Coordinates of C-alpha atoms and ligand atoms in Angstrom, one line a residue:
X20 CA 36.2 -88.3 -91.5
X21 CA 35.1 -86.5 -88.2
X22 CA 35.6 -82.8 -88.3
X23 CA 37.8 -81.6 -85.5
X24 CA 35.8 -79.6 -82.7
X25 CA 37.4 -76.2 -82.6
X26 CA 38.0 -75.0 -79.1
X27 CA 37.0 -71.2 -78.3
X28 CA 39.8 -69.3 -77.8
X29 CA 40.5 -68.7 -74.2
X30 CA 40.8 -65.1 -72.6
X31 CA 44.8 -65.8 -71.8
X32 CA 45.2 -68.1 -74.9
X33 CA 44.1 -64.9 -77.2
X34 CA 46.7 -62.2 -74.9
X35 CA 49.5 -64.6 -75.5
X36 CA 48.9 -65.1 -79.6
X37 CA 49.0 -61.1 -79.5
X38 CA 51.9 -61.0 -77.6
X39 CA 53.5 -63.6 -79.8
X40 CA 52.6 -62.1 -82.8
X41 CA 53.3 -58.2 -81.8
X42 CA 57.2 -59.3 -80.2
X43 CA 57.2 -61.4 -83.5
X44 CA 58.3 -64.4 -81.1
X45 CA 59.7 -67.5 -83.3
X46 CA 60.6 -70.0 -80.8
X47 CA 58.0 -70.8 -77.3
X48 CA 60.7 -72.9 -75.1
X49 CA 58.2 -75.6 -73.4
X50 CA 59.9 -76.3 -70.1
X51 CA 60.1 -78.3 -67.1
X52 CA 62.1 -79.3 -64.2
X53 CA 63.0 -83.3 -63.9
X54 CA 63.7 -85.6 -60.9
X55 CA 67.3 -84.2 -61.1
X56 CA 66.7 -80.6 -60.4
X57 CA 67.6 -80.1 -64.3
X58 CA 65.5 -77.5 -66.3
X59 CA 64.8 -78.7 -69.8
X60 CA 62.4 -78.2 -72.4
X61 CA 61.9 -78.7 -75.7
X62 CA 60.6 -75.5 -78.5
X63 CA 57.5 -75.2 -80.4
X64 CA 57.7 -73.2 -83.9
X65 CA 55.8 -69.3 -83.1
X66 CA 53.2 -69.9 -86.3
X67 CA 52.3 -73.7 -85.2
X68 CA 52.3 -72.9 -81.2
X69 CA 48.3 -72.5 -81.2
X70 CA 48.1 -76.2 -81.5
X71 CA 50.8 -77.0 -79.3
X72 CA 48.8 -75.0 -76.5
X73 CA 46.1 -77.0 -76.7
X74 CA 48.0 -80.8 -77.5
X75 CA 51.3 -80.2 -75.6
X76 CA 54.7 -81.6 -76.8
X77 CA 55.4 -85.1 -76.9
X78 CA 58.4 -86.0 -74.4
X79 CA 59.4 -89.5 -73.9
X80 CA 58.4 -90.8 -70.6
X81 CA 62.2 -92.4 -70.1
X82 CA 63.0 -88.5 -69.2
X83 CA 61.9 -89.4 -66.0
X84 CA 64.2 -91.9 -65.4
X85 CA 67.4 -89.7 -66.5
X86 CA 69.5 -88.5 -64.0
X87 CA 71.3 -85.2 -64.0
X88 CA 74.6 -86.6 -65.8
X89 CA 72.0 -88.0 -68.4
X90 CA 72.5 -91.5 -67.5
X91 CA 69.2 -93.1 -67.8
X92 CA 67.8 -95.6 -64.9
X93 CA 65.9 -98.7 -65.5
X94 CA 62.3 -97.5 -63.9
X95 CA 59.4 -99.6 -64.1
X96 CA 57.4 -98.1 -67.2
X97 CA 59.6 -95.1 -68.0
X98 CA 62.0 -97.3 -70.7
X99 CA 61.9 -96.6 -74.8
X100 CA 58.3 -97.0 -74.7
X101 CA 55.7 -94.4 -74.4
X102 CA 54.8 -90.6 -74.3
X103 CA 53.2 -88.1 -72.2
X104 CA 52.9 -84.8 -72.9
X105 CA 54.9 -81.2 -71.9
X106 CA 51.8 -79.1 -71.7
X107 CA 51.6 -75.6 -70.6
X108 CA 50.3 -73.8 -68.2
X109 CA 49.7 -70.4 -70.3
X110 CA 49.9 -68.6 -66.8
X111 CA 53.8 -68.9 -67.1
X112 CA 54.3 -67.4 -70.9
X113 CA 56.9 -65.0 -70.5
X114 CA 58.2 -63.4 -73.8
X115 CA 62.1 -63.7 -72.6
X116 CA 64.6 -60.8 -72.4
X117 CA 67.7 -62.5 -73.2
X118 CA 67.2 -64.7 -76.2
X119 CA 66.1 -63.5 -79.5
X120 CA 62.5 -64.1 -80.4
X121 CA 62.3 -66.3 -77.7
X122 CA 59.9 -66.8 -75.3
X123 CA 59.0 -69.8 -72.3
X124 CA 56.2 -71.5 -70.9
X125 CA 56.4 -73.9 -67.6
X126 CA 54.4 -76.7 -68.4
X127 CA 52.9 -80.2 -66.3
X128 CA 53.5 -83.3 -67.9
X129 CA 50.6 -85.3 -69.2
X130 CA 49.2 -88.6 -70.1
X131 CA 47.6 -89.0 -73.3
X132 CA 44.6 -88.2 -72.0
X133 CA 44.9 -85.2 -70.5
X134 CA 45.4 -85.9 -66.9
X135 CA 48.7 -85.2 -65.1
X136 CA 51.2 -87.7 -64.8
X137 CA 51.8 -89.0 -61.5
X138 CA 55.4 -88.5 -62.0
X139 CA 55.4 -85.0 -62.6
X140 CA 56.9 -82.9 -60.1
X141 CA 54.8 -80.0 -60.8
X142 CA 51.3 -81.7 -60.5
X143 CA 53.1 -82.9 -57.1
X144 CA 53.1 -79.6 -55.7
X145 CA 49.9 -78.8 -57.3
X146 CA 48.2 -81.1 -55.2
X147 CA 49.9 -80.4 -52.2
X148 CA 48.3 -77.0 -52.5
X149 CA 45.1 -78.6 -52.9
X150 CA 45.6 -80.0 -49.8
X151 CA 46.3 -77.4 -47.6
X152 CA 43.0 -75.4 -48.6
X153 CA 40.8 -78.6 -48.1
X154 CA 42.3 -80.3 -45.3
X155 CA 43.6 -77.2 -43.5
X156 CA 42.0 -74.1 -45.1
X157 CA 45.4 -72.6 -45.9
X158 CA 46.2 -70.7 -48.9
X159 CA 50.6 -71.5 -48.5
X160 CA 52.6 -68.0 -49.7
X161 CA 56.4 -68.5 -50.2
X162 CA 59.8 -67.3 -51.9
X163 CA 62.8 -68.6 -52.4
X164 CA 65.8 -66.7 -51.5
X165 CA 68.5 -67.4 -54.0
X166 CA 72.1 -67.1 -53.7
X167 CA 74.9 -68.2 -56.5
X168 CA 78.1 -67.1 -57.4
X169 CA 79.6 -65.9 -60.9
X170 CA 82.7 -67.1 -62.3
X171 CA 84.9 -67.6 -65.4
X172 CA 85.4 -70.2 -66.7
X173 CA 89.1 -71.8 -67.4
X174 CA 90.3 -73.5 -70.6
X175 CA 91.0 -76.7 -68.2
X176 CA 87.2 -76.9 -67.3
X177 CA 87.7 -75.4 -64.2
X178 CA 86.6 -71.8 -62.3
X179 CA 87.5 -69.0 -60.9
X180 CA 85.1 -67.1 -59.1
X181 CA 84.9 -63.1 -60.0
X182 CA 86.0 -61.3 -57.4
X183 CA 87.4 -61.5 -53.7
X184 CA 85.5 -59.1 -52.4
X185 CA 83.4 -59.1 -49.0
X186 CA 80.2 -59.3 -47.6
X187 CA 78.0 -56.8 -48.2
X188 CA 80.4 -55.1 -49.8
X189 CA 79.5 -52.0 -52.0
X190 CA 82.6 -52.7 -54.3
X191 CA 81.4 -55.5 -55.1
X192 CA 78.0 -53.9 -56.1
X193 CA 79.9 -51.6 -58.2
X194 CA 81.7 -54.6 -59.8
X195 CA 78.9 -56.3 -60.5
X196 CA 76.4 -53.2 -61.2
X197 CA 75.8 -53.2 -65.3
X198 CA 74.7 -57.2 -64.7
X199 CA 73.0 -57.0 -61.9
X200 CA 71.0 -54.7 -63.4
X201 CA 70.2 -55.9 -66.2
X202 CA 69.4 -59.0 -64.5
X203 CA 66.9 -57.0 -62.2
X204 CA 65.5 -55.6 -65.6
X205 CA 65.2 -59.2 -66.5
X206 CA 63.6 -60.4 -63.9
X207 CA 61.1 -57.6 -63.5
X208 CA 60.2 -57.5 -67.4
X209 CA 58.8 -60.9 -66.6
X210 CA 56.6 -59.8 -64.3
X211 CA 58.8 -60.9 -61.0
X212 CA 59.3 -58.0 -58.3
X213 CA 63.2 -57.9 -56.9
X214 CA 62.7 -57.8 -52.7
X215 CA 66.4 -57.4 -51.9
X216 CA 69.8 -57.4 -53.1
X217 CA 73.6 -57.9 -51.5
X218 CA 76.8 -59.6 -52.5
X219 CA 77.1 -62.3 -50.1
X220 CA 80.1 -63.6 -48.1
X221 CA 81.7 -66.4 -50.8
X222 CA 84.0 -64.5 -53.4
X223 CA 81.9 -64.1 -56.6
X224 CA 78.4 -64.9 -54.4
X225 CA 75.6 -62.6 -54.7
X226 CA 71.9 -62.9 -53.1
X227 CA 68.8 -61.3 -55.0
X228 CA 65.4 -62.4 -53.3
X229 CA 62.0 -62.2 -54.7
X230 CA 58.6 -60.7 -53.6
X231 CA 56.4 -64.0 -52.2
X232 CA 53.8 -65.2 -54.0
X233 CA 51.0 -68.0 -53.8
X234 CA 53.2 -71.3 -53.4
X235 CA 52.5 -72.1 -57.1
X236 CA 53.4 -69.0 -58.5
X237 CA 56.8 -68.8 -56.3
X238 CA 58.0 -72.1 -58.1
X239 CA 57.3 -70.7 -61.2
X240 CA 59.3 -67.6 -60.5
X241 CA 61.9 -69.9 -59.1
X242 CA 62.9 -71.9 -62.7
X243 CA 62.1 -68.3 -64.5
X244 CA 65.0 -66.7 -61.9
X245 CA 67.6 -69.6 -62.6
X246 CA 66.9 -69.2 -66.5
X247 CA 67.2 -65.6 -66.4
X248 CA 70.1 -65.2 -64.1
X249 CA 72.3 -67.6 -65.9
X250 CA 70.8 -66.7 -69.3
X251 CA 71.7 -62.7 -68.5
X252 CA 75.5 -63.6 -66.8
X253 CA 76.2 -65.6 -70.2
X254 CA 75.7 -62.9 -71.9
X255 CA 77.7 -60.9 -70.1
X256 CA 80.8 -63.7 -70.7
X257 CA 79.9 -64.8 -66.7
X258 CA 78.9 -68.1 -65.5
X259 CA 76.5 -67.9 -62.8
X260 CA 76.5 -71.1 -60.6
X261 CA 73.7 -71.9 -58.6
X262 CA 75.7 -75.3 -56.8
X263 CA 75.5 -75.8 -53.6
X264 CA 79.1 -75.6 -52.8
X265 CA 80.9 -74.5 -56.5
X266 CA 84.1 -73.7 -54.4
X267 CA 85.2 -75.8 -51.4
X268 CA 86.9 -73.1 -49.6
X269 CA 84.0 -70.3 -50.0
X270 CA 80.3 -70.0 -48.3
X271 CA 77.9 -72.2 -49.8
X272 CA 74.8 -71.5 -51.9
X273 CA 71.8 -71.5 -50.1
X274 CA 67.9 -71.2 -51.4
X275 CA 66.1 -70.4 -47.9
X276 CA 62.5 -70.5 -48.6
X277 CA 60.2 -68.4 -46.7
X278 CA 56.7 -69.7 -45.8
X279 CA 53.4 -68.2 -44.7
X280 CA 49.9 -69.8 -44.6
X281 CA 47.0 -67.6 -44.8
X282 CA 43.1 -67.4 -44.7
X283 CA 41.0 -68.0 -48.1
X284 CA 39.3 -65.0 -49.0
X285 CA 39.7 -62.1 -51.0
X286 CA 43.1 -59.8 -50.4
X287 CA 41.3 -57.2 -47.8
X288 CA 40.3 -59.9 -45.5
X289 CA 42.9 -62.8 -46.2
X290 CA 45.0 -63.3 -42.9
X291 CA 47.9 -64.4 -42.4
X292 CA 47.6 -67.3 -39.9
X293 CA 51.1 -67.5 -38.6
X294 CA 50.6 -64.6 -36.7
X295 CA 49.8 -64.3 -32.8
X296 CA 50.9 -61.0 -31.4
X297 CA 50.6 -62.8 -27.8
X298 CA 53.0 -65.3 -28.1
X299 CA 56.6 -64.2 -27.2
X300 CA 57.7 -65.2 -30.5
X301 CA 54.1 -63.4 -32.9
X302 CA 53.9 -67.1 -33.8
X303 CA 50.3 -68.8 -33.8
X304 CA 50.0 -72.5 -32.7
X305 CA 49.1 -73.4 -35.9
X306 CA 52.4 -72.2 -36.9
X307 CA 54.3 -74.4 -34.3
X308 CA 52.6 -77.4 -35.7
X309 CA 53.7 -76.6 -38.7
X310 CA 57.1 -76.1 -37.3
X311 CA 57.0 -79.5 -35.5
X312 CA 56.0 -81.6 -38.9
X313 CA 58.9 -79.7 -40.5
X314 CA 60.8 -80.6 -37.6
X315 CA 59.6 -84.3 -37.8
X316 CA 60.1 -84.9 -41.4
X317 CA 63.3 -82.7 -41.7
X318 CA 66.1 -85.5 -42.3
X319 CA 63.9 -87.2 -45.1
X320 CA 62.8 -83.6 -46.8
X321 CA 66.6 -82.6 -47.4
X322 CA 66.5 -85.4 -49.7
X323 CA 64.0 -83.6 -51.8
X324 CA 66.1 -79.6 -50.9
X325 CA 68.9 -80.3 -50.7
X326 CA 69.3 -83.4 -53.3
X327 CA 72.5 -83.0 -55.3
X328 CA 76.3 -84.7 -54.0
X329 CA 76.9 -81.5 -53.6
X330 CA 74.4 -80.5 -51.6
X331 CA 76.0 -82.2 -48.5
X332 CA 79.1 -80.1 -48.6
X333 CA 77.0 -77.0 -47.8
X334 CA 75.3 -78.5 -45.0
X335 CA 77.6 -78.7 -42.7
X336 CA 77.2 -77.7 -39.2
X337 CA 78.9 -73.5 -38.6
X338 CA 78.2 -72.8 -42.3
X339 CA 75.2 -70.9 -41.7
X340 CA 73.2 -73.5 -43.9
X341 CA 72.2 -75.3 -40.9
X342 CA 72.7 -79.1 -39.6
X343 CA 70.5 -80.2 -37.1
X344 CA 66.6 -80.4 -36.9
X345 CA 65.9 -77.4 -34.9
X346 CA 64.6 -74.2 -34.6
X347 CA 65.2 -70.6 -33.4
X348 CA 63.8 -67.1 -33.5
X349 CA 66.5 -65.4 -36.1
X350 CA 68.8 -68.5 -35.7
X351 CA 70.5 -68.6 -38.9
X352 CA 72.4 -72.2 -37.4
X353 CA 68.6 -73.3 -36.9
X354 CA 67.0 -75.0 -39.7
X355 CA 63.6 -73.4 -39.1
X356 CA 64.2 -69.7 -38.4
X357 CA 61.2 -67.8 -37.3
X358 CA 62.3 -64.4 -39.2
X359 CA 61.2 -61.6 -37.1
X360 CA 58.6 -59.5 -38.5
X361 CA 59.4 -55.8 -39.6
X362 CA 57.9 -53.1 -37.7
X363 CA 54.8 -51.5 -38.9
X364 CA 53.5 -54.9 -40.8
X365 CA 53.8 -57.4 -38.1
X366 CA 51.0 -59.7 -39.3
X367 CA 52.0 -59.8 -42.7
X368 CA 55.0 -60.1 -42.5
X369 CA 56.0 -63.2 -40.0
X370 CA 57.2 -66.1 -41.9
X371 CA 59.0 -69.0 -41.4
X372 CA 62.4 -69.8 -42.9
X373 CA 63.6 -73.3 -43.7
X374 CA 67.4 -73.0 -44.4
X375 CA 68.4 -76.9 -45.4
X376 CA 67.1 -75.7 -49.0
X377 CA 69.4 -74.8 -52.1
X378 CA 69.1 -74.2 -56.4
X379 CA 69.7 -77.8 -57.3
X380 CA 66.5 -78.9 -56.1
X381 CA 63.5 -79.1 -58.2
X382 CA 61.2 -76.5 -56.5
X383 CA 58.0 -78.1 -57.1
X384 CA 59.3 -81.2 -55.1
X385 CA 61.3 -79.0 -52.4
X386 CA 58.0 -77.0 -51.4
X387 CA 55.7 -79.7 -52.0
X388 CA 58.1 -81.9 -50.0
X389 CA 57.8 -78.7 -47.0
X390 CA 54.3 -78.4 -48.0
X391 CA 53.2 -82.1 -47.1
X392 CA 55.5 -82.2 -43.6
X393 CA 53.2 -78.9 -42.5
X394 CA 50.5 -80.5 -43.0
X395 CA 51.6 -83.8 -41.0
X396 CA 52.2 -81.3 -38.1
X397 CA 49.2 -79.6 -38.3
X398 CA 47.0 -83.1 -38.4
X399 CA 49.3 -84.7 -35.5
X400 CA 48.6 -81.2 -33.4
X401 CA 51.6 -80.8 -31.6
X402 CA 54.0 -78.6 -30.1
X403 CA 57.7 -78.8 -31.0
X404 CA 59.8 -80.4 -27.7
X405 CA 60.9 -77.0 -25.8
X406 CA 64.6 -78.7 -26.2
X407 CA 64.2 -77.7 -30.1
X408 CA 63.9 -74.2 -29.6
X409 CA 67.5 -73.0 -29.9
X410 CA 69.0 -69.6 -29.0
X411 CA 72.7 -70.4 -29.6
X412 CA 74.6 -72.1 -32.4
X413 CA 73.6 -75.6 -32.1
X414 CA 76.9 -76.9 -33.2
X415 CA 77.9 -75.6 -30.0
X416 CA 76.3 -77.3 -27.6
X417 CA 77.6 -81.2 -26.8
X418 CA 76.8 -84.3 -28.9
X419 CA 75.1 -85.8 -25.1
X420 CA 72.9 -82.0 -24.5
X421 CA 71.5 -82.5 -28.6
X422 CA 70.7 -85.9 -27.8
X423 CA 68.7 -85.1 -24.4
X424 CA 67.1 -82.0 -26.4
X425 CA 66.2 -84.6 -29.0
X426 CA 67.6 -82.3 -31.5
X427 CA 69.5 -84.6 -34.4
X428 CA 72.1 -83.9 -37.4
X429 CA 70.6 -83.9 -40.9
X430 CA 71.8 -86.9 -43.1
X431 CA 75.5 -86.0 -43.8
X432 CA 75.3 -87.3 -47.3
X433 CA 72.8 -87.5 -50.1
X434 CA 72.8 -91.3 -49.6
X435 CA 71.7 -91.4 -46.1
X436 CA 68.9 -88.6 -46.8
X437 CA 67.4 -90.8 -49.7
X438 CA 67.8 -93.8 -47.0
X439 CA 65.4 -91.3 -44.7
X440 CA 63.1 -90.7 -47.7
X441 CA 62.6 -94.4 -47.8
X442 CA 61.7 -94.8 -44.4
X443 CA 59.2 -91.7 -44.9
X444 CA 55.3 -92.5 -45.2
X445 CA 53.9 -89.4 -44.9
X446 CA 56.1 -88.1 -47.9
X447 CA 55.7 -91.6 -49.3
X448 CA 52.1 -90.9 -49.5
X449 CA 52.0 -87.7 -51.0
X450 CA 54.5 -88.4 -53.7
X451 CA 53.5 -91.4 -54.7
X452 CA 54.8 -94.8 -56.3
X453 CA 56.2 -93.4 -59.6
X454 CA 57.0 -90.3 -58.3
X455 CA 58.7 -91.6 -55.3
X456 CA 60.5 -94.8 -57.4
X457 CA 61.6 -92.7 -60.5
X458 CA 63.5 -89.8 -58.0
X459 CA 64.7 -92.6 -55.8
X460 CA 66.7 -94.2 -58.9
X461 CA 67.4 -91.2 -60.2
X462 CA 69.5 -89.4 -56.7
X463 CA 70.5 -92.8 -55.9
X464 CA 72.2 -93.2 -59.9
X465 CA 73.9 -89.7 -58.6
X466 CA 74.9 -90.8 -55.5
X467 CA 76.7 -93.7 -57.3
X468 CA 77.9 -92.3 -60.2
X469 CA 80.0 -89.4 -57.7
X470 CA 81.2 -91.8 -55.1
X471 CA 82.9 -93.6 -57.9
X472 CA 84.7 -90.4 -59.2
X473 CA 87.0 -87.6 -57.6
X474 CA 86.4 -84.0 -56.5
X475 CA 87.4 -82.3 -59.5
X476 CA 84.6 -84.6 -61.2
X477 CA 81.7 -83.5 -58.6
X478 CA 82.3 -79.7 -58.8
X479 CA 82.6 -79.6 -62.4
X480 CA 79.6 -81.4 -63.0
X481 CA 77.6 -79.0 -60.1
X482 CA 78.9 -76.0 -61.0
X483 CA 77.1 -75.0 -64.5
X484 CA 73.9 -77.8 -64.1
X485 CA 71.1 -75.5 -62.4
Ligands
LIG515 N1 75.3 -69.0 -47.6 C1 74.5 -69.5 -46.5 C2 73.8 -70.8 -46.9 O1 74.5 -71.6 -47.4 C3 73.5 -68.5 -46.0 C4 74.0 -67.2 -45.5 C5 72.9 -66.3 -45.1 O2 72.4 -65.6 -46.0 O3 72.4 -66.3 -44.0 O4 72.7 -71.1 -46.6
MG516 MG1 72.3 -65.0 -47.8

C-alpha cells in the first residue's frame, strides 16, 4: 500500500483549525456562485474539514448546467457524468455571525487534478486579473455598491415591502436601526469595512457600500454581503431582496461597481493610474481607454451584470440605472460615471462607476466581464467619440442626436443582451468555450422559461433568489 504523503500544515491552514476549534465551529459551508447568479454550497463536518481543505468537495459537474429555477440544461459534458471539485480558497474562511457554529469558505471549482475548471466563474475572474498585471501592469481595485429592499412576506407568496418611507430619510434609519446594525456588526465581524449607509428612494430599499478592495477580494466580500444581509434580515422575520426590480412601481436595485487600476508595488508607492490632475475631468488617458472598451463592449457585458428577466425592468432609460452606452462626469443616467474625487484625496480617490450592474449577477463574471472590456480598450488605445460624453440625461436628447453621437440603448431584454454576448469575441475569448456555452444555455433556459409564464411568476421567482 503507498503511505499517504502528509502535507505541512500551511500558515493560514493552522489559524483557521484554531479558529475552528476555539469557536467550536461544526459545519464549514463550502460555497460558490453558478452561471445563474445563485450562491450555493455544500458543508463539510468541523472534525473531518482538514481533509476537505486539502481534497475539496465533490460537486457534480451537471451544476453547471442548472439554471436559477433549477432546471437543468443539456451542455456538452456537464450531464450525470463526472465531478470536479468545490475547493477553497482558505483566504475566504469567515467563522459566520448568524448561523450557529457555522462558518463559510468561497471556493474555485476543480478538475480532478487540481487545476481549475474552465467553467468556473471564479477562476474566470482570477485570470482576468492575471491579465491586467501582465498585459497592462494594473493591479484593478473595486466595490460594489449594493442596494435591496426588505419586505414581508404574504401567505399568498407575495410581498410587501417594509415601509413607505423616503429617500434619505432618517425615519427610515430609525425603522430600520436594530437591523441595520447588526447587519453592520455582521459585516464587519467578517472582516468587511461599511463605507456608507442610506435608505434609498424605493419603499423598503436601503444602500450600504463597502470599503474597495483588490478586484478579487471585492467579489469575495460581494457573496459574503448577500449571505450576511439576507442571513441577518431573516433573522430578524425580514426578507431582504436583492432583485433587480422586486416591486414594479418602486426604484430598482442597483449594484454600481466602482473601479480603479493602480501601479504594482508596495502600498506607499502604488498609484492610482486613473488619475490626471490636468485633465478637466482628473481622468488619465489610460482611463478613457478603459472607458472606451467599456463603452465598446457595454451591450454584450450587461448580459454578464445585469443577467436575470428581471434585470431588464431596472434598466430602463430615467430610472437612474442607466440605458444607453455613454458616459458623464457624475451622470447618474450615464452608464460610466466618472465619480468626482473628494477633496483632500484626489488621486486616490477617482474611480469609475459602471451603473448597468445589479445583485443577481455572479460577481466573478460581472467584473471579469468589465475587467476583460478595459483591457480591449486599453490594447485598441482609443479615445471615447466626444458625442459619448454626456452632461444631460441621455433619455432626453432625440432618438436622431443619439444616433449622430453614436451613443446606443442597452439590449432592452435579457434575450437580446445574450444575442450581443454571442456576437462578442473579445468576451468570447476571455470566457471561453465551456464557460461561454454552459452560461449561454443556462440565461437563455431563463429567458425561456419566463417568457412562457406571467408577472406574478417572474417577481416571485426574483425576489428571494440572490
Ligand atoms: N436605484 C438606482 C439603480 O437602480 C440607483 C440610484 C442611485 O443610487 O443613484 O441603479
Ligand atoms: Mg443608490
Amino acid at each position: 500500500m503507498e503511505e499517504e504523503i502528509t502535507q505541512p500544515r500551511s500558515t493560514l491552514e493552522t489559524e483557521v483549525m484554531q479558529q475552528i476549534q476555539a469557536k467550536g465551529i461544526n459545519l464549514v459551508r463550502f460555497l460558490y456562485c453558478d452561471n445563474g447568479g445563485v450562491i450555493r454550497g455544500k458543508a463539510a463536518g468541523g472534525q473531518r474539514v482538514q481533509d476537505r481543505f486539502k481534497g475539496g468537495i465533490g460537486l457534480t459537474v451537471a451544476m453547471q448546467a442548472m439554471n436559477s429555477l433549477d432546471q437543468l440544461q443539456v451542455v456538452d459534458g456537464m450531464g450525470g457524468v463526472g465531478e470536479v471539485r468545490l475547493m477553497p480558497d482558505l483566504k475566504t474562511f469567515r467563522v459566520l455571525p448568524y448561523a450557529p457554529a457555522s462558518a463559510s469558505v468561497l471556493c474555485n471549482m476543480t478538475v480532478l487534478s487540481g487545476n481549475n475548471w474552465e467553467a468556473c466563474p471564479r477562476s474566470f475572474l482570477a485570470k482576468q486579473i492575471e491579465r491586467a498585471e501582465l498585459e497592462a501592469g494594473l493591479s484593478i481595485e473595486a466595490a460594489f455598491e449594493p442596494e435591496w429592499s426588505l419586505a414581508h412576506r404574504n401567505g399568498d407568496g407575495t410581498y410587501t415591502a417594509l415601509d413607505e418611507t423616503v429617500c434619505f430619510s432618517s425615519i427610515g434609519m430609525t425603522i430600520t436601526a436594530e437591523l441595520i446594525n447588526d447587519i453592520v456588526k455582521a459585516l464587519e465581524d467578517q472582516g468587511l469595512i461599511v463605507e456608507l449607509y442610506h435608505p434609498e428612494l424605493g419603499h423598503g430599499q436601503h444602500e450600504l457600500s463597502i470599503r474597495h478592495a483588490g478586484a478579487m477580494q471585492a467579489a469575495d466580500n460581494h457573496i459574503i454581503y448577500r449571505e450576511t444581509v439576507r442571513n441577518v434580515a431573516w433573522k430578524h422575520g425580514l426578507i431582504a431582496s436583492f432583485a433587480p426590480k422586486p416591486f414594479l412601481d418602486q426604484a430598482g436595485n442597483g449594484c454600481h461597481v466602482h473601479l480603479s487600476a493602480w501601479s504594482s508595488g508596495n502600498s506607499g508607492t502604488r498609484r492610482n493610474l486613473f488619475y490626471d490632475a490636468q485633465d478637466q475631468y482628473s481622468l488619465s488617458q489610460l482611463a478613457y481607454y478603459f472607458i472606451n472598451g467599456i463603452l465598446e463592449h457595454l451591450p454584450a457585458l450587461v448580459a454578464l451584470s445585469c443577467p436575470s428577466v428581471n434585470s431588464y425592468r431596472r434598466l430602463r432609460p430615467k430610472s437612474w440605472s442607466t440605458a444607453y452606452t455613454c458616459y458623464g462626469f457624475d451622470n447618474r443616467e450615464a452608464t460610466v460615471r466618472i465619480a468626482s474625487p473628494l477633496k483632500g484625496t484626489e488621486s486616490s480617490s477617482i474611480n469609475l462607476e459602471i451603473r448597468a450592474s445589479d445583485n443577481s449577477n455572479n460577481p466573478y463574471l460581472a467584473l471579469g466581464g468589465i475587467i476583460a472590456a478595459g483591457l480591449d480598450g486599453i490594447k485598441q488605445a482609443k479615445h471615447p467619440s466626444k458625442g459619448k460624453l454626456v452632461t444631460i440625461d441621455p433619455a432626453t436628447l432625440s432618438q436622431a442626436e443619439r444616433l449622430e453621437r453614436g451613443i446606443t440603448r442597452l439590449p432592452a431584454s435579457l434575450d437580446a443582451a445574450l444575442d450581443e454576448l454571442e456576437a462578442d469575441e473579445v468576451l468570447h475569448q476571455a470566457l471561453g468555450g465551456p464557460l461561454l456555452k454552459s452560461y449561454l444555455a443556462v440565461k437563455r433556459s431563463e429567458a425561456n422559461t419566463y417568457a412562457a409564464e406571467n408577472e406574478l411568476f417572474e417577481l416571485k421567482h426574483h425576489f428571494y433568489k440572490y
